């Protein structure tokens, strides 16, 4: 399989998806073994003399040498900055250390950061690049499923504050994204399953065929042919690309990517983050679909199709957490507008609606959708 979708050079087994946002155009390279091309891709897309790889303590030992070798083969002088793995390190203190590290490595405005890792690393590397010298280029090299299908594309980069997740950041589009599906071999099966929550979300948003496929069998790394991994990651990137091309700054259409997230964030926080993000999104998606069915906003067939896919992926379809706790966290979501919030309703398969609801109606949706499924 070889599919070229942009002007960039693609190799056999690689899909290249062009992203065109108002602030930057770039290619997302999805393939098996594409990690060895990071240097050549960075050279074409970003140029520069120096490349600094930003990674963390779990991913660095696995892939940093290969990425550095590829960058050196493409003529870069390289350095590597490694920070401690874990969401708790996605903070201003780590950012400061990374910025000092970029200065120490002598990167100039023409040089490039290579963010190698999962979602936390994409945020840290992207935000460091956005701030250093008022902005240098970044190549995103996602190694987790969540980062490949979601966070590496679209330019959202942030750190957490004591008051909440992702409260301090920028839109900073990468110069290229390189997603090597072979890196998924190093992902824990439970984390892989969790991340499929975002894949189900994309399928509900824009791809009923993918949703039907997801309801037939679990999407795991084990026994999954590389071609299928590439196809599914690339399809998710296309779905996200179509949204961010149309609305880079989340003024309209990009809000639809929050499908499942309003109740999902409430569930994730009320579980004290013991439930993974993707699992929380999956449960939030089902709860919102159940509430939408009760309100007459979607048909039973839509609800059933969503439930079937989430169930087949071994993800939660409901929550037993107390409504008060879930609602309290939802009501403090950073996406709240005054006393109301935009929610995303799965109106049809492949077509969602954004509705503005007041806090009492939001509470009603929690009552209707959470803990009321047969499986709760
Ligand atoms: N993950 C949602 C977005 O990038 O907008």
XYZ file of C-alpha atoms and ligand atoms in Angstrom:
381
model
C 0.000 0.000 0.000
C 1.340 3.408 -0.851
C -0.787 6.498 -0.850
C 0.387 9.980 -1.603
C -2.074 12.697 -0.678
C 0.135 15.741 -0.703
C 3.177 17.123 -2.478
C 5.548 15.363 -0.059
C 7.537 12.297 -1.082
C 5.928 9.123 0.254
C 7.528 5.692 0.488
C 5.798 2.338 0.096
C 3.605 1.650 3.101
C 3.431 5.323 4.049
C 0.402 7.588 3.850
C 1.020 11.336 3.691
C -1.864 13.586 4.735
C -1.658 17.304 4.047
C -2.919 19.681 6.747
C -3.644 23.280 5.724
C -4.428 25.614 8.604
C -4.303 29.408 8.284
C -1.107 29.559 10.365
C 0.793 26.667 8.756
C 0.559 23.884 6.172
C 2.298 20.588 6.895
C 2.259 16.881 6.188
C 1.445 14.025 8.528
C 3.420 10.906 7.592
C 1.835 7.672 8.808
C 3.673 4.421 8.178
C 5.433 1.332 9.499
C 9.139 2.040 9.973
C 8.799 5.738 9.133
C 10.781 6.664 12.262
C 13.991 6.184 10.300
C 12.861 8.969 7.959
C 12.400 11.605 10.687
C 15.659 13.307 9.686
C 14.831 13.482 5.985
C 11.283 14.652 6.717
C 12.525 17.333 9.161
C 15.146 18.455 6.639
C 12.473 18.896 3.918
C 9.863 20.465 6.163
C 11.856 22.590 8.618
C 15.496 22.871 7.527
C 17.936 24.325 10.076
C 21.311 23.215 11.430
C 20.472 21.921 14.873
C 17.740 19.567 16.007
C 16.932 19.071 19.669
C 14.960 15.941 20.525
C 12.626 16.463 23.502
C 11.505 13.202 25.034
C 10.749 11.564 28.386
C 12.286 8.807 30.477
C 10.080 5.941 29.194
C 10.154 6.701 25.473
C 13.676 8.128 25.177
C 15.512 4.844 25.854
C 13.402 3.107 23.190
C 13.623 5.487 20.246
C 15.848 8.521 20.877
C 19.007 6.873 19.464
C 17.257 5.916 16.227
C 15.752 9.383 15.843
C 19.075 11.076 16.586
C 20.834 8.847 14.038
C 18.223 9.718 11.422
C 18.614 13.450 12.156
C 22.414 13.209 11.970
C 22.196 11.342 8.671
C 20.153 14.282 7.393
C 22.947 16.676 8.400
C 21.676 17.967 11.752
C 23.803 18.614 14.817
C 21.703 16.959 17.507
C 21.055 17.063 21.226
C 18.501 15.301 23.419
C 16.568 16.690 26.391
C 14.821 14.093 28.550
C 12.269 14.975 31.239
C 10.608 12.619 33.763
C 7.647 10.695 32.317
C 4.146 11.358 33.626
C 1.315 13.895 33.458
C 2.489 15.403 36.772
C 5.575 16.670 34.934
C 3.506 18.528 32.321
C 4.038 21.739 34.237
C 5.756 25.116 34.118
C 8.786 23.847 36.066
C 9.541 21.196 33.414
C 8.939 23.759 30.683
C 11.516 26.100 32.230
C 14.110 23.297 32.339
C 13.447 22.482 28.679
C 13.700 26.139 27.601
C 17.045 26.482 29.411
C 18.114 23.245 27.704
C 17.297 24.644 24.251
C 19.340 27.741 25.034
C 22.196 25.609 26.359
C 22.132 23.540 23.153
C 22.482 26.771 21.181
C 19.362 26.458 19.028
C 18.714 29.498 16.850
C 15.557 30.709 15.133
C 16.242 28.459 12.117
C 16.563 25.285 14.172
C 14.034 22.649 15.103
C 12.621 20.821 18.104
C 11.651 17.169 17.615
C 9.005 16.121 20.154
C 9.336 12.339 20.557
C 6.731 10.617 22.721
C 3.077 10.545 23.720
C 0.641 13.365 24.359
C 2.553 14.870 27.298
C 5.755 15.088 25.244
C 3.924 16.580 22.276
C 2.595 19.272 24.587
C 5.950 19.913 26.281
C 7.993 19.913 23.070
C 5.405 21.932 21.177
C 5.045 24.526 23.913
C 8.822 24.844 24.389
C 9.185 25.374 20.621
C 6.343 27.922 20.607
C 8.013 29.985 23.351
C 11.737 29.645 22.679
C 13.009 32.740 20.814
C 9.300 33.631 20.387
C 8.739 30.511 18.338
C 10.830 27.965 16.436
C 9.704 24.989 14.376
C 8.665 21.673 15.869
C 8.349 18.236 14.283
C 5.956 16.032 16.210
C 6.890 12.337 16.436
C 3.999 10.724 18.341
C 4.641 7.257 19.755
C 1.275 6.546 21.453
C -2.057 5.880 19.752
C -3.674 8.891 21.447
C -0.913 11.188 20.221
C -1.003 9.731 16.687
C -4.745 10.016 16.168
C -5.358 13.209 18.105
C -2.894 15.400 19.988
C 0.008 15.566 17.497
C -2.252 17.078 14.821
C -3.856 20.488 15.109
C -1.317 22.456 17.121
C -2.800 22.514 20.634
C 0.147 22.625 23.067
C -0.174 23.325 26.787
C 0.926 22.591 30.324
C -1.289 22.011 33.349
C -1.665 24.542 36.154
C -2.625 23.777 39.747
C -6.146 24.908 38.762
C -6.560 22.361 35.978
C -5.314 20.573 32.898
C -4.051 22.396 29.804
C -4.771 25.842 31.206
C -1.596 27.457 29.844
C -0.698 27.062 26.192
C -0.802 28.053 22.538
C -1.954 26.960 19.151
C 1.427 26.115 17.580
C 1.222 24.000 14.479
C 4.083 21.580 13.778
C 6.140 21.673 10.580
C 5.600 17.918 10.129
C 4.192 14.944 12.007
C 5.814 11.499 11.748
C 3.683 8.646 13.127
C 5.368 5.240 13.040
C 2.779 2.593 13.923
C 5.594 0.199 14.953
C 6.030 2.368 18.059
C 2.616 1.103 19.195
C 4.345 -2.208 20.023
C 5.715 -0.562 23.163
C 2.324 0.635 24.414
C 0.728 -1.322 27.281
C -2.379 -3.164 25.963
C -4.533 -1.432 28.611
C -3.333 2.010 27.473
C -3.879 1.066 23.837
C -7.459 0.025 24.656
C -8.007 3.262 26.581
C -6.811 5.338 23.610
C -9.319 3.657 21.304
C -11.927 5.849 23.041
C -10.743 8.762 20.881
C -10.831 6.545 17.774
C -14.478 5.667 18.505
C -15.181 9.388 18.974
C -13.719 10.213 15.551
C -15.724 7.381 13.980
C -18.975 8.734 15.477
C -18.061 12.216 14.256
C -17.311 11.379 10.674
C -16.955 7.728 9.697
C -19.908 5.312 10.145
C -17.975 2.557 8.315
C -15.127 2.771 10.807
C -17.693 2.725 13.627
C -19.197 -0.476 12.230
C -15.697 -1.991 11.959
C -14.969 -1.039 15.578
C -18.152 -2.734 16.724
C -17.048 -6.020 15.117
C -13.712 -6.526 16.889
C -11.341 -4.805 19.308
C -8.640 -2.637 17.765
C -5.451 -3.836 19.442
C -1.802 -3.885 18.423
C -1.495 -7.637 18.949
C -2.117 -9.585 15.720
C -3.093 -6.406 13.901
C -1.522 -6.236 10.425
C 0.601 -3.122 9.960
C -1.532 -2.109 6.985
C -4.594 -1.986 9.210
C -2.777 0.041 11.861
C -1.652 2.517 9.203
C -5.131 2.671 7.649
C -6.911 3.345 10.941
C -4.375 5.907 12.198
C -4.427 7.668 8.811
C -8.237 7.704 8.721
C -8.311 9.328 12.158
C -5.745 11.909 11.094
C -7.882 12.752 8.044
C -10.957 13.214 10.237
C -9.075 15.524 12.574
C -7.404 17.309 9.648
C -10.770 18.112 8.054
C -11.849 19.775 11.298
C -8.695 21.771 12.061
C -8.330 22.906 8.450
C -11.788 24.454 8.723
C -11.433 25.861 12.251
C -7.904 26.028 13.640
C -8.795 28.134 16.710
C -11.898 26.254 17.924
C -14.344 29.029 17.154
C -16.879 26.647 15.592
C -16.404 23.242 13.987
C -13.399 22.257 16.151
C -15.734 22.204 19.149
C -17.187 19.012 17.660
C -13.926 17.250 18.654
C -15.199 17.663 22.216
C -17.795 14.965 21.541
C -17.888 12.761 24.639
C -15.603 15.145 26.511
C -18.093 17.274 28.476
C -19.480 14.392 30.531
C -16.195 12.481 29.952
C -14.105 15.151 31.694
C -16.594 15.121 34.583
C -16.218 11.336 34.869
C -12.415 11.466 34.546
C -12.065 14.115 37.283
C -14.716 12.543 39.557
C -12.791 9.242 39.297
C -9.746 11.210 40.518
C -8.091 10.297 37.221
C -8.129 6.580 38.032
C -10.158 6.092 34.833
C -8.089 6.820 31.723
C -8.876 9.700 29.395
C -10.029 7.529 26.480
C -12.191 5.348 28.730
C -13.736 8.482 30.250
C -14.445 9.868 26.774
C -16.022 6.548 25.752
C -18.258 6.540 28.842
C -19.041 10.239 28.335
C -19.967 9.562 24.715
C -22.399 6.801 25.708
C -23.889 8.907 28.531
C -24.387 11.850 26.163
C -25.927 9.534 23.545
C -28.271 8.077 26.179
C -29.310 11.548 27.339
C -29.735 12.666 23.714
C -31.988 9.683 23.057
C -34.106 10.586 26.095
C -34.340 14.205 24.884
C -35.327 13.122 21.364
C -32.113 14.548 19.872
C -31.008 11.249 18.322
C -32.599 8.008 17.149
C -32.266 4.677 19.011
C -30.149 3.319 16.123
C -27.535 6.042 16.705
C -27.348 5.279 20.425
C -27.164 1.539 19.797
C -24.379 1.849 17.210
C -22.282 3.955 19.592
C -22.885 1.582 22.472
C -21.990 -1.464 20.331
C -18.631 0.015 19.275
C -17.688 1.113 22.808
C -18.698 -2.277 24.216
C -16.771 -4.201 21.527
C -13.635 -2.225 22.406
C -13.935 -3.247 26.063
C -14.487 0.364 27.141
C -17.030 1.570 29.740
C -20.461 2.513 28.447
C -21.688 4.178 31.642
C -20.592 5.363 35.064
C -21.692 4.647 38.608
C -20.022 7.786 39.940
C -22.334 10.129 41.889
C -24.124 12.649 39.669
C -23.203 15.529 41.994
C -19.478 14.872 41.601
C -19.648 14.409 37.819
C -21.767 17.545 37.386
C -19.589 19.686 39.688
C -16.505 18.950 37.615
C -18.431 19.510 34.378
C -19.679 22.854 35.617
C -16.080 23.960 36.221
C -14.898 22.956 32.750
C -12.669 25.586 31.124
C -14.975 25.514 28.109
C -17.885 26.980 30.059
C -19.332 30.274 28.770
C -20.832 32.165 31.702
C -23.769 30.079 32.923
C -23.947 27.888 29.866
C -21.883 25.385 27.923
C -21.686 24.086 24.396
C -22.321 20.377 24.285
C -21.823 18.078 21.313
C -24.751 15.827 20.499
C -24.440 12.722 18.292
C -27.438 13.628 16.118
C -26.711 11.094 13.354
C -23.849 8.704 12.731
C -21.240 10.900 11.069
C -23.026 14.149 11.919
C -23.013 15.886 15.284
C -24.665 19.073 16.535
C -23.300 21.695 18.925
C -26.008 22.918 21.363
C -25.712 25.678 23.956
C -27.309 24.539 27.221
C -27.699 26.239 30.595
C -26.382 24.628 33.769
C -29.829 23.243 34.822
C -30.170 21.468 31.469
C -26.592 20.202 31.753
C -27.546 18.729 35.111
C -30.614 17.133 33.502
C -28.369 15.486 30.886
C -26.273 13.943 33.663
C -29.448 12.623 35.321
C -30.713 11.191 32.040
C -27.450 9.772 30.740
C -25.293 8.658 33.678
C -25.944 5.477 35.626
C -29.138 4.786 33.683
C -27.801 2.277 31.131
C -28.602 -1.406 31.599
C -24.911 -1.996 32.331
C -24.598 0.600 35.129
N -8.218 17.195 21.010
C -9.149 18.142 20.560
C -8.555 19.187 19.698
O -7.420 19.060 19.282
O -9.206 20.155 19.413
